[in-house]
CSV table of C-alpha atoms in Angstrom, one decimal:
chain,number,residue,atom,x,y,z
P,1,MET,CA,25.0,-6.8,7.0
P,2,GLN,CA,22.2,-5.3,4.5
P,3,PRO,CA,19.0,-4.8,4.6
P,4,VAL,CA,16.5,-7.2,2.4
P,5,VAL,CA,14.5,-5.1,0.3
P,6,ALA,CA,10.6,-6.4,-0.3
P,7,ILE,CA,9.6,-4.7,-3.5
P,8,VAL,CA,6.1,-3.3,-3.6
P,9,GLY,CA,4.1,-1.6,-6.8
P,10,SER,CA,3.0,-1.5,-10.1
P,11,ALA,CA,1.2,1.3,-12.9
P,12,ASP,CA,-1.1,-0.7,-15.1
P,13,ALA,CA,-2.5,0.4,-17.6
P,14,SER,CA,-5.6,-1.6,-16.5
P,15,ARG,CA,-6.0,-0.6,-13.6
P,16,SER,CA,-7.2,2.2,-12.0
P,17,TYR,CA,-5.6,3.8,-9.2
P,18,GLU,CA,-6.1,6.4,-5.8
P,19,PRO,CA,-4.8,9.3,-6.8
P,20,GLU,CA,-3.9,8.5,-9.8
P,21,VAL,CA,-0.6,6.9,-10.9
P,22,ARG,CA,1.5,9.9,-12.9
P,23,ASN,CA,4.3,9.3,-15.9
P,24,ARG,CA,3.8,5.8,-16.3
P,25,GLU,CA,6.2,5.4,-18.8
P,26,ALA,CA,8.8,6.7,-16.8
P,27,VAL,CA,7.7,3.9,-14.4
P,28,LEU,CA,9.6,1.2,-14.9
P,29,GLN,CA,12.5,3.2,-15.9
P,30,ALA,CA,12.7,4.2,-12.7
P,31,ALA,CA,12.0,1.1,-11.5
P,32,ARG,CA,15.4,-0.6,-13.3
P,33,ALA,CA,17.6,2.2,-12.2
P,34,MET,CA,16.4,1.4,-8.8
P,35,GLY,CA,17.0,-2.2,-9.3
P,36,ARG,CA,20.9,-1.3,-10.1
P,37,GLU,CA,20.5,1.0,-7.0
P,38,LEU,CA,20.0,-1.7,-4.8
P,39,ALA,CA,22.5,-4.4,-6.2
P,40,ALA,CA,24.9,-1.5,-6.2
P,41,ALA,CA,24.9,-1.0,-2.4
P,42,GLY,CA,24.4,-5.4,-1.5
P,43,CYS,CA,21.5,-4.6,-1.3
P,44,ARG,CA,18.8,-8.5,-1.1
P,45,ILE,CA,15.5,-8.0,-2.4
P,46,ALA,CA,12.0,-9.6,-2.3
P,47,VAL,CA,10.1,-9.8,-4.5
P,48,PHE,CA,6.7,-11.5,-5.1
P,49,SER,CA,5.1,-11.9,-8.8
P,50,SER,CA,6.9,-12.4,-12.3
P,51,ASP,CA,3.3,-9.8,-13.4
P,52,PRO,CA,4.5,-7.8,-16.0
P,53,GLY,CA,1.7,-5.0,-14.6
P,54,TYR,CA,3.5,-4.5,-11.6
P,55,ILE,CA,7.0,-2.7,-11.2
P,56,GLU,CA,8.9,-6.2,-9.7
P,57,GLY,CA,10.2,-7.1,-12.9
P,58,ALA,CA,11.5,-3.8,-13.9
P,59,VAL,CA,13.4,-4.0,-10.9
P,60,VAL,CA,14.5,-7.2,-11.3
P,61,ALA,CA,15.8,-6.4,-14.2
P,62,GLY,CA,17.7,-3.6,-12.9
P,63,TYR,CA,19.3,-5.2,-10.4
P,64,VAL,CA,20.3,-8.0,-12.7
P,65,GLU,CA,22.1,-6.4,-15.4
P,66,SER,CA,23.7,-4.0,-12.8
P,67,GLY,CA,26.6,-7.1,-12.5
P,68,SER,CA,26.4,-6.6,-8.9
P,69,ALA,CA,23.5,-9.6,-8.0
P,70,GLY,CA,25.3,-11.9,-5.6
P,71,LYS,CA,24.2,-15.5,-5.1
P,72,HIS,CA,20.5,-15.8,-3.9
P,73,SER,CA,19.9,-12.1,-3.3
P,74,ILE,CA,16.7,-12.4,-4.8
P,75,LEU,CA,13.6,-14.3,-3.1
P,76,VAL,CA,11.0,-14.8,-4.8
P,77,ARG,CA,8.5,-15.3,-2.5
P,78,GLY,CA,5.5,-16.0,-4.5
P,79,ARG,CA,1.8,-18.6,-5.4
P,80,PHE,CA,3.7,-22.8,-5.8
P,81,GLY,CA,3.6,-23.1,-9.2
P,82,SER,CA,3.6,-19.4,-10.6
P,83,ASP,CA,4.9,-16.4,-9.6
P,84,GLY,CA,8.3,-16.4,-10.3
P,85,ALA,CA,9.0,-16.9,-13.9
P,86,PHE,CA,11.1,-14.0,-13.8
P,87,PRO,CA,13.2,-13.9,-17.6
P,88,GLU,CA,16.1,-13.3,-16.4
P,89,ARG,CA,15.6,-16.9,-14.3
P,90,ASN,CA,17.1,-19.0,-17.6
P,91,ALA,CA,20.4,-16.5,-17.2
P,92,HIS,CA,21.0,-16.4,-13.7
P,93,PRO,CA,19.7,-18.6,-11.6
P,94,GLN,CA,21.7,-19.2,-9.2
P,95,VAL,CA,20.9,-15.4,-8.2
P,96,PHE,CA,17.5,-16.3,-7.1
P,97,LEU,CA,16.8,-18.4,-4.6
P,98,ALA,CA,12.7,-19.3,-4.9
P,99,ALA,CA,10.3,-19.8,-1.3
P,100,PRO,CA,6.6,-20.4,-1.8
P,101,ASP,CA,3.7,-19.9,0.4
P,102,PRO,CA,2.6,-23.6,-0.2
P,103,THR,CA,-0.7,-22.8,0.7
P,104,GLY,CA,-1.7,-20.9,-2.7
P,105,ASP,CA,-2.7,-18.1,-1.4
P,106,TRP,CA,-0.4,-14.8,-2.4
P,107,GLU,CA,-1.5,-12.7,0.9
P,108,VAL,CA,-0.2,-15.6,3.1
P,109,ALA,CA,3.4,-15.2,1.4
P,110,PHE,CA,3.3,-11.2,1.1
P,111,CYS,CA,2.5,-10.1,4.2
P,112,ARG,CA,4.7,-13.0,6.0
P,113,THR,CA,7.2,-11.5,3.7
P,114,LEU,CA,6.8,-8.0,5.1
P,115,LEU,CA,7.1,-8.7,8.7
P,116,GLU,CA,10.7,-10.0,7.5
P,117,VAL,CA,12.4,-8.4,5.5
P,118,ASP,CA,14.0,-5.3,6.9
P,119,ALA,CA,13.2,-2.4,4.5
P,120,VAL,CA,9.9,-1.7,1.4
P,121,LEU,CA,10.7,-0.4,-1.4
P,122,LEU,CA,6.8,1.0,-2.7
P,123,VAL,CA,6.1,2.9,-6.2
P,124,GLY,CA,2.8,3.3,-7.9
P,125,GLY,CA,0.6,0.4,-6.5
P,126,GLY,CA,-2.9,-0.1,-5.1
P,127,ARG,CA,-4.0,-1.6,-1.8
P,128,SER,CA,-2.0,-3.9,-2.1
P,129,THR,CA,1.2,-1.1,-1.8
P,130,PHE,CA,-1.0,0.8,0.6
P,131,THR,CA,-1.0,-1.9,2.7
P,132,ALA,CA,2.3,-3.1,2.9
P,133,GLY,CA,3.2,0.7,3.2
P,134,LEU,CA,1.2,0.7,6.4
P,135,ILE,CA,2.6,-2.1,8.1
P,136,ALA,CA,6.0,-0.9,7.1
P,137,LEU,CA,5.1,1.8,9.2
P,138,SER,CA,3.2,-0.2,12.4
P,139,ARG,CA,6.8,-2.1,12.6
P,140,GLY,CA,9.0,0.7,12.0
P,141,ILE,CA,11.1,-0.6,9.6
P,142,ALA,CA,12.3,1.5,7.2
P,143,VAL,CA,11.0,2.4,4.2
P,144,ALA,CA,10.3,4.5,0.9
P,145,PRO,CA,7.6,5.6,-1.0
P,146,VAL,CA,8.5,6.9,-3.9
P,147,ALA,CA,5.7,9.9,-4.3
P,148,THR,CA,7.1,11.0,-8.4
P,149,PHE,CA,4.8,8.9,-9.5
P,150,GLY,CA,1.3,8.8,-7.7
P,151,GLY,CA,-0.8,5.8,-6.5
P,152,ALA,CA,-1.1,4.7,-2.9
P,153,ALA,CA,2.7,5.3,-2.8
P,154,GLU,CA,2.0,8.8,-2.7
P,155,ARG,CA,-0.9,8.1,0.0
P,156,VAL,CA,1.7,6.6,1.8
P,157,TRP,CA,4.4,9.1,1.5
P,158,ARG,CA,1.9,11.3,3.0
P,159,ARG,CA,1.4,9.2,6.5
P,160,LEU,CA,5.4,8.6,6.8
P,161,ALA,CA,5.4,12.6,6.2
P,162,ALA,CA,2.9,12.8,8.3
P,163,THR,CA,5.0,10.7,11.5
P,164,GLY,CA,8.2,13.1,11.8
P,165,VAL,CA,9.6,10.0,12.1
P,166,ALA,CA,12.3,10.2,8.3
P,167,ALA,CA,14.1,13.5,7.9
P,168,GLU,CA,12.7,16.6,6.0
P,169,GLU,CA,15.6,16.1,3.4
P,170,ASP,CA,14.3,12.1,2.9
P,171,ILE,CA,10.8,13.8,2.3
P,172,ALA,CA,11.8,16.2,-0.3
P,173,VAL,CA,13.5,13.3,-1.7
P,174,LEU,CA,11.2,11.4,-2.0
P,175,ALA,CA,8.5,13.8,-3.9
P,176,ALA,CA,11.0,14.6,-6.1
P,177,GLY,CA,9.4,15.3,-9.8
P,178,PRO,CA,10.4,13.1,-12.6
P,179,ALA,CA,13.3,15.3,-14.3
P,180,GLU,CA,14.5,15.1,-10.7
P,181,HIS,CA,13.8,12.0,-9.4
P,182,ARG,CA,17.6,10.3,-8.5
P,183,ALA,CA,17.4,6.0,-8.1
P,184,ALA,CA,20.7,6.1,-6.1
P,185,GLU,CA,18.8,8.7,-3.6
P,186,VAL,CA,15.8,6.7,-3.2
P,187,VAL,CA,18.4,3.9,-1.9
P,188,ALA,CA,20.2,6.1,0.2
P,189,VAL,CA,17.3,7.4,1.8
P,190,LEU,CA,15.8,3.9,2.8
P,191,LEU,CA,19.5,2.7,3.9
P,192,GLY,CA,19.5,5.4,5.6
P,193,GLN,CA,16.9,4.9,7.7
P,194,HIS,CA,17.7,1.4,7.3
P,195,ARG,CA,20.9,2.5,9.7
P,196,GLN,CA,19.2,4.3,11.9
P,197,THR,CA,16.7,1.5,13.0
P,198,ARG,CA,18.9,-0.7,13.8
P,199,GLY,CA,20.5,2.5,15.5
P,200,ARG,CA,17.5,2.1,17.8
P,201,ALA,CA,17.2,-1.4,17.3
P,202,ALA,CA,20.9,-2.0,19.0
P,203,ALA,CA,20.0,1.5,21.5
P,204,LEU,CA,17.2,-0.8,22.7
P,205,GLU,CA,19.4,-3.4,23.3
P,206,HIS,CA,21.8,-2.6,25.4
P,207,ASP,CA,19.5,-0.8,27.6
P,208,ARG,CA,17.6,-4.4,28.2
P,209,ARG,CA,21.6,-6.6,28.3
P,210,ALA,CA,21.8,-3.5,31.1
P,211,ALA,CA,18.8,-3.9,32.7
P,212,SER,CA,19.3,-7.9,32.8
P,213,ARG,CA,22.4,-7.2,34.4
P,214,ARG,CA,21.9,-4.2,36.7
P,215,THR,CA,18.8,-6.6,38.3
P,216,ALA,CA,21.3,-9.0,38.7
P,217,VAL,CA,23.4,-7.9,40.4
P,218,GLY,CA,20.4,-6.8,42.9
P,219,LEU,CA,20.0,-9.2,43.2
P,220,THR,CA,22.7,-11.2,44.4
P,221,ALA,CA,23.8,-8.1,46.6
P,222,ALA,CA,19.7,-9.6,47.9
P,223,MET,CA,21.2,-12.8,48.9
P,224,ALA,CA,24.6,-11.8,50.3
P,225,LEU,CA,22.2,-8.8,52.2
P,226,LEU,CA,20.6,-11.9,53.4
P,227,VAL,CA,23.3,-14.3,54.5
P,228,LEU,CA,24.7,-10.8,56.3
P,229,THR,CA,21.6,-10.7,57.7
P,230,LEU,CA,20.8,-14.9,58.6
P,231,LEU,CA,24.5,-14.6,60.6
P,232,THR,CA,23.4,-11.3,63.2
P,233,ILE,CA,21.5,-14.2,64.8
P,234,PRO,CA,24.2,-16.8,65.4
P,235,VAL,CA,26.3,-14.1,66.9
P,236,ALA,CA,23.8,-12.5,69.5
P,237,TYR,CA,24.0,-16.3,70.6
P,238,ALA,CA,27.6,-15.8,70.1
P,239,VAL,CA,28.4,-12.6,72.4
P,240,PRO,CA,28.1,-12.3,75.9
P,241,ALA,CA,24.7,-11.4,77.8
P,242,GLY,CA,25.0,-7.5,78.4
P,243,THR,CA,27.4,-6.6,76.8
P,244,TRP,CA,28.0,-3.5,74.1
P,245,GLN,CA,29.2,-6.2,71.3
P,246,ASN,CA,25.1,-7.8,71.9
P,247,VAL,CA,23.7,-4.3,71.7
P,248,ALA,CA,25.7,-3.7,68.7
P,249,VAL,CA,24.4,-6.9,67.1
P,250,LEU,CA,21.3,-6.1,67.7
P,251,VAL,CA,21.9,-2.4,65.8
P,252,ALA,CA,23.6,-4.1,63.5
P,253,ALA,CA,20.6,-6.4,62.8
P,254,PRO,CA,17.5,-4.5,61.6
P,255,LEU,CA,19.9,-2.3,59.6
P,256,LEU,CA,20.9,-5.1,57.4
P,257,ALA,CA,17.8,-5.9,57.8
P,258,SER,CA,15.9,-3.2,56.3
P,259,THR,CA,18.4,-2.6,53.7
P,260,TRP,CA,18.0,-6.0,52.6
P,261,GLY,CA,14.2,-5.4,52.7
P,262,ALA,CA,14.9,-2.4,50.3
P,263,VAL,CA,16.8,-4.2,48.3
P,264,VAL,CA,14.8,-6.7,47.5
P,265,ARG,CA,11.3,-5.0,47.4
P,266,ASN,CA,14.1,-2.9,44.4
P,267,VAL,CA,13.9,-5.7,42.1
P,268,TYR,CA,10.9,-6.3,42.8
P,269,ASP,CA,9.7,-3.2,42.0
P,270,GLY,CA,12.2,-3.6,38.7
P,271,ALA,CA,13.4,-0.6,39.5
P,272,MET,CA,17.9,0.3,39.5
P,273,GLN,CA,18.4,2.1,41.6
P,274,TRP,CA,20.1,0.6,44.5
P,275,LEU,CA,22.4,3.0,46.6
P,276,ARG,CA,18.8,5.3,46.8
P,277,ALA,CA,16.4,1.9,48.0
P,278,ALA,CA,19.4,1.1,50.3
P,279,ALA,CA,19.3,4.8,52.1
P,280,LEU,CA,15.7,5.3,52.3
P,281,GLY,CA,15.1,1.3,53.4
P,282,SER,CA,17.7,1.4,55.9
P,283,ALA,CA,16.6,5.2,57.0
P,284,ALA,CA,13.4,3.5,57.0
P,285,GLY,CA,14.1,0.1,58.7
P,286,THR,CA,16.0,2.2,61.3
P,287,VAL,CA,13.1,4.3,62.9
P,288,ALA,CA,11.1,1.4,62.8
P,289,PHE,CA,13.5,-0.4,65.4
P,290,LEU,CA,14.0,2.8,67.6
P,291,LEU,CA,10.8,2.8,67.7
P,292,PHE,CA,10.0,-0.5,69.2
P,293,ILE,CA,13.4,-0.2,71.3
P,294,ALA,CA,11.7,2.7,73.0
P,295,ALA,CA,8.6,0.6,73.8
P,296,GLN,CA,9.9,-1.9,75.2
P,297,LEU,CA,12.1,0.3,77.2
P,298,ALA,CA,9.6,2.1,78.6
P,299,THR,CA,8.6,-1.1,80.0
P,300,ASN,CA,11.8,-2.5,80.7
P,301,PRO,CA,14.7,-0.2,81.0
P,302,SER,CA,16.7,-2.6,82.2
P,303,LEU,CA,15.9,-4.5,78.9
P,304,PHE,CA,20.3,-4.5,77.4
P,305,THR,CA,22.0,-5.5,80.9
P,306,ALA,CA,19.1,-8.5,81.0
P,307,PRO,CA,19.8,-12.0,80.0
P,308,GLY,CA,17.1,-12.1,77.2
P,309,THR,CA,17.7,-9.8,75.0
P,310,ARG,CA,19.5,-12.4,72.7
P,311,SER,CA,15.9,-13.4,72.0
P,312,LEU,CA,15.2,-9.7,71.0
P,313,THR,CA,16.9,-10.2,67.6
P,314,PHE,CA,14.6,-12.2,66.1
P,315,PHE,CA,11.8,-9.4,66.6
P,316,VAL,CA,14.4,-6.4,64.8
P,317,LEU,CA,15.2,-8.4,62.2
P,318,ALA,CA,11.3,-8.4,61.3
P,319,VAL,CA,10.8,-5.3,62.2
P,320,GLY,CA,13.7,-4.3,60.1
P,321,PHE,CA,13.0,-5.9,56.9
P,322,ILE,CA,9.6,-4.6,56.7
P,323,GLY,CA,11.0,-1.1,56.9
P,324,GLY,CA,13.0,-1.5,54.8
P,325,PHE,CA,11.0,-3.4,52.2
P,326,THR,CA,7.7,-1.2,52.7
P,327,SER,CA,9.8,1.6,52.8
P,328,GLU,CA,8.8,3.4,48.9
P,329,SER,CA,5.2,3.3,50.5
P,330,VAL,CA,5.8,4.9,53.9
P,331,TYR,CA,7.7,7.7,52.4
P,332,ARG,CA,5.0,7.7,49.4
P,333,LYS,CA,2.1,8.4,52.2
P,334,LEU,CA,4.0,11.0,53.9
P,335,ARG,CA,4.4,12.9,51.0
P,336,ASP,CA,1.3,13.3,50.3
P,337,ARG,CA,-0.8,13.1,52.8
P,338,ASP,CA,-0.5,16.2,55.7
P,339,VAL,CA,1.4,14.6,59.3
P,340,VAL,CA,-0.3,17.4,61.3
P,341,ASN,CA,-3.9,19.3,61.3
P,342,THR,CA,-3.1,23.1,60.1
P,343,SER,CA,-6.5,24.3,59.6
P,344,ALA,CA,-8.7,26.4,62.1
P,345,LEU,CA,-10.6,24.3,64.5
P,346,PRO,CA,-14.3,25.0,64.5
P,347,PRO,CA,-15.7,27.5,66.0
P,348,ALA,CA,-16.9,26.5,70.4
P,349,GLY,CA,-20.1,26.4,71.1
P,350,PRO,CA,-22.9,28.3,73.9
C-alpha cells in the first residue's frame, strides 16, 4: 500500500518566516507539480485548509488535474464547517473524503492527523510546519522537507541531515536549487524513505514474532521437563531399593530438575539461548547434587544400599532445581570474584 502523505506548508506574502521564504512565485508551481507526482505514484494525501495562503490548495489542484486521483484519495482534516472549500471538490466530489474535527480546534485535527499518516511533505511554512517536521522525525516516518524555498521546511531539513537517517543523495535532492528542483525526485525520496520505514517495521515485527515463538517453545520445554522431573518420584518407588536402578533414578532426578530450573530462569529473564541455559543449569545442578550426596555419604557410607534411599529423591530434586535456576548468578559470581586469595601474606609480628 502506498502511504498517506500529509501536506504542510505555506508561502503567504503577508507573513514573515524564519528563515525567509524564497521564490514565493515558484512555491505554488512546485507544490502543484508535487501534487501531480503524488497522484501518479498512487499516494493518498491529507490536507488541512483550503486557505490560499497554504500550499494545500496548489497540491490538491495538481493532484486532481493529474487524472490519477482515486476515490477518497484526498483526506480533508480541517475544522467542522470550514477549511474544506477546495474548488476541485465541486467537480470531483468522489475524490475527497472529509473528516472534520468536532472540537473546532485546528490544532487537534492537525496533530491527530500527523500521528496517523505515513509520510509528511513540507514546503516553506512557519511554526506549524516546523512542529509537523519534528513530529514526523520523532515518529520515524518518511519526511520530505523541501529546503529549496526556505521557511520552516529548511529548518527541518537541517535536522533531517543531522540525524544521518536519510541518504546523502536524498538530502541533496531536497536541497536542490529552484532551477534543479524536480517534483518527481522529491516524491521518489519520500517513497524511498517510506519503503525503508516499512522494511524496518517488518523486520521488528518479524523479530517480535520469532521471540514470541521461542518463548512459547521454552515454556513448552519447561512444562515437559517438569513432568519428566516429577515422574522420577514414582519411578524411584517402583524400582527395588538399594539397586543400581534406584541409584540411576537418584542421579537422573537432579539432572532433569536442574535443566528444568535453568529453562524456567531463561524464560523468566526473557533470554533465548535455551541450549546454553540447559547446559549451564545441568552442570550447576549436577555439582550441587554431588556436593549434597558427598555430605550424606560422609555421615552414612551405606546410603545407597539403605531402604531410605528413595526419600532422597525429594531432596535431590530441590537441590537440582535451585542449582539450575540460580546457575547464571553462580557463574557470574565465580567470574567476578577471586576464589583463591593470591595476595601476599602480611608480615609476621615480633
